[in-house]
């Protein structure tokens, strides 16, 4: 069982990364659509439930009736997310992707798998963030640098608006945690442009008091993506892209595909062709 601790913001001179708590960073899980409803991970509910003391294992409940197994797997994934069981969430969302391939028509497959892949990527990032935080006082400068970048990348994933709120909360808190006040200030201003929150105003003042400096090197906005297969950060100037599910992959993965294999299939959805994308960044 995880132990809840209060996050303490570090000074510029030291690194303090506290273990993750079970407090959910995301709002309540979205409703699972029935067979006739349009596929979605959104919900009309905004109430955050009380976390469970024992995280879910990520297993899909087969007792549900009238719901496709893939929809149930999505529901379980979001439930795992709200209890802080990011590994279980990733396991269930991966299961949902596999099930969709057997349940849906090609048109429906592309729509739903694209959504699931975005969430699976977010869950993989959250697993990495939780792993770094578990190191506590033994965390290195490199750990702190990676934590700040991962938390920033989390805010750039195209998730449901409700879930992006949680991503921005983590992006702000974790970058302040490692002393990246410049990054945190920019994220705070993005949120303040949409809603006025006295608590965020107070955090912005803290960033200003620290001259909006960044203790650790970071990345420009929208300059990088996270590869859920290699677990590496990929530049948008050189990356692989699945033409079917839209998953961004590291260009190093192209070496894993035999040269005589004209159709380089995506390791995530197993359907899309992998395309090598390169572009100049001004």
mmCIF file of N, CA, C and O in Angstrom, residues 56-60 73 76-77 80 85-98 120 123 127:
data_model
loop_
_atom_site.group_PDB
_atom_site.id
_atom_site.type_symbol
_atom_site.label_atom_id
_atom_site.label_comp_id
_atom_site.label_asym_id
_atom_site.label_seq_id
_atom_site.Cartn_x
_atom_site.Cartn_y
_atom_site.Cartn_z
ATOM 1 N N UNK A 56 -6.563 -1.191 -8.322
ATOM 2 C CA UNK A 56 -7.064 -2.292 -9.142
ATOM 3 C C UNK A 56 -5.926 -2.978 -9.850
ATOM 4 O O UNK A 56 -4.901 -2.380 -10.158
ATOM 5 N N UNK A 57 -6.089 -4.255 -10.128
ATOM 6 C CA UNK A 57 -5.044 -5.015 -10.812
ATOM 7 C C UNK A 57 -5.048 -4.791 -12.308
ATOM 8 O O UNK A 57 -4.162 -5.218 -13.020
ATOM 9 N N UNK A 58 -6.086 -4.105 -12.813
ATOM 10 C CA UNK A 58 -6.173 -3.878 -14.241
ATOM 11 C C UNK A 58 -6.932 -4.961 -14.956
ATOM 12 O O UNK A 58 -7.035 -4.952 -16.175
ATOM 13 N N UNK A 59 -7.477 -5.909 -14.241
ATOM 14 C CA UNK A 59 -8.224 -6.992 -14.864
ATOM 15 C C UNK A 59 -9.579 -6.510 -15.328
ATOM 16 O O UNK A 59 -10.202 -5.676 -14.697
ATOM 17 N N UNK A 60 -10.032 -7.014 -16.466
ATOM 18 C CA UNK A 60 -11.323 -6.624 -17.010
ATOM 19 C C UNK A 60 -12.423 -7.463 -16.376
ATOM 20 O O UNK A 60 -12.322 -8.686 -16.298
ATOM 21 N N UNK A 73 -12.805 -2.770 -20.968
ATOM 22 C CA UNK A 73 -11.373 -2.608 -20.716
ATOM 23 C C UNK A 73 -11.012 -1.127 -20.603
ATOM 24 O O UNK A 73 -10.187 -0.742 -19.760
ATOM 25 N N UNK A 76 -12.168 0.058 -17.161
ATOM 26 C CA UNK A 76 -11.255 -0.391 -16.120
ATOM 27 C C UNK A 76 -9.969 0.442 -16.146
ATOM 28 O O UNK A 76 -9.421 0.799 -15.093
ATOM 29 N N UNK A 77 -9.499 0.784 -17.339
ATOM 30 C CA UNK A 77 -8.282 1.589 -17.462
ATOM 31 C C UNK A 77 -8.444 2.943 -16.780
ATOM 32 O O UNK A 77 -7.565 3.391 -16.040
ATOM 33 N N UNK A 80 -8.565 2.502 -13.022
ATOM 34 C CA UNK A 80 -7.207 2.340 -12.499
ATOM 35 C C UNK A 80 -6.506 3.696 -12.414
ATOM 36 O O UNK A 80 -5.773 3.979 -11.456
ATOM 37 N N UNK A 85 -3.322 3.701 -10.057
ATOM 38 C CA UNK A 85 -2.719 2.458 -10.555
ATOM 39 C C UNK A 85 -2.418 2.615 -12.041
ATOM 40 O O UNK A 85 -3.129 2.106 -12.893
ATOM 41 N N UNK A 86 -1.333 3.322 -12.348
ATOM 42 C CA UNK A 86 -1.020 3.637 -13.735
ATOM 43 C C UNK A 86 -0.609 2.397 -14.521
ATOM 44 O O UNK A 86 -0.891 2.295 -15.718
ATOM 45 N N UNK A 87 0.061 1.460 -13.858
ATOM 46 C CA UNK A 87 0.425 0.224 -14.536
ATOM 47 C C UNK A 87 -0.805 -0.574 -14.936
ATOM 48 O O UNK A 87 -0.896 -1.116 -16.036
ATOM 49 N N UNK A 88 -1.791 -0.629 -14.040
ATOM 50 C CA UNK A 88 -3.044 -1.312 -14.348
ATOM 51 C C UNK A 88 -3.802 -0.621 -15.458
ATOM 52 O O UNK A 88 -4.428 -1.274 -16.310
ATOM 53 N N UNK A 89 -3.745 0.722 -15.455
ATOM 54 C CA UNK A 89 -4.413 1.492 -16.507
ATOM 55 C C UNK A 89 -3.798 1.188 -17.864
ATOM 56 O O UNK A 89 -4.505 0.988 -18.860
ATOM 57 N N UNK A 90 -2.470 1.119 -17.911
ATOM 58 C CA UNK A 90 -1.778 0.822 -19.166
ATOM 59 C C UNK A 90 -2.103 -0.589 -19.641
ATOM 60 O O UNK A 90 -2.363 -0.811 -20.836
ATOM 61 N N UNK A 91 -2.133 -1.528 -18.711
ATOM 62 C CA UNK A 91 -2.436 -2.915 -19.057
ATOM 63 C C UNK A 91 -3.839 -3.035 -19.650
ATOM 64 O O UNK A 91 -4.048 -3.696 -20.668
ATOM 65 N N UNK A 92 -4.815 -2.367 -19.017
ATOM 66 C CA UNK A 92 -6.198 -2.475 -19.484
ATOM 67 C C UNK A 92 -6.410 -1.750 -20.811
ATOM 68 O O UNK A 92 -7.169 -2.218 -21.671
ATOM 69 N N UNK A 93 -5.739 -0.614 -20.999
ATOM 70 C CA UNK A 93 -5.902 0.103 -22.259
ATOM 71 C C UNK A 93 -5.247 -0.665 -23.402
ATOM 72 O O UNK A 93 -5.760 -0.678 -24.529
ATOM 73 N N UNK A 94 -4.134 -1.318 -23.130
ATOM 74 C CA UNK A 94 -3.507 -2.165 -24.147
ATOM 75 C C UNK A 94 -4.422 -3.325 -24.512
ATOM 76 O O UNK A 94 -4.532 -3.708 -25.683
ATOM 77 N N UNK A 95 -5.094 -3.857 -23.501
ATOM 78 C CA UNK A 95 -6.060 -4.925 -23.734
ATOM 79 C C UNK A 95 -7.211 -4.422 -24.598
ATOM 80 O O UNK A 95 -7.680 -5.118 -25.520
ATOM 81 N N UNK A 96 -7.662 -3.195 -24.343
ATOM 82 C CA UNK A 96 -8.761 -2.612 -25.125
ATOM 83 C C UNK A 96 -8.368 -2.495 -26.594
ATOM 84 O O UNK A 96 -9.169 -2.789 -27.484
ATOM 85 N N UNK A 97 -7.134 -2.087 -26.860
ATOM 86 C CA UNK A 97 -6.665 -1.949 -28.237
ATOM 87 C C UNK A 97 -6.709 -3.306 -28.949
ATOM 88 O O UNK A 97 -7.179 -3.414 -30.090
ATOM 89 N N UNK A 98 -6.261 -4.358 -28.264
ATOM 90 C CA UNK A 98 -6.279 -5.693 -28.862
ATOM 91 C C UNK A 98 -7.708 -6.155 -29.137
ATOM 92 O O UNK A 98 -7.991 -6.763 -30.176
ATOM 93 N N UNK A 120 -2.995 5.373 -23.750
ATOM 94 C CA UNK A 120 -1.946 4.420 -23.387
ATOM 95 C C UNK A 120 -0.593 5.137 -23.263
ATOM 96 O O UNK A 120 0.203 4.838 -22.368
ATOM 97 N N UNK A 123 -0.576 6.986 -19.991
ATOM 98 C CA UNK A 123 -0.373 6.069 -18.876
ATOM 99 C C UNK A 123 1.086 5.657 -18.757
ATOM 100 O O UNK A 123 1.626 5.523 -17.654
ATOM 101 N N UNK A 127 3.508 6.204 -15.569
ATOM 102 C CA UNK A 127 4.283 5.122 -14.945
ATOM 103 C C UNK A 127 5.730 5.568 -14.744
ATOM 104 O O UNK A 127 6.325 5.350 -13.677
#
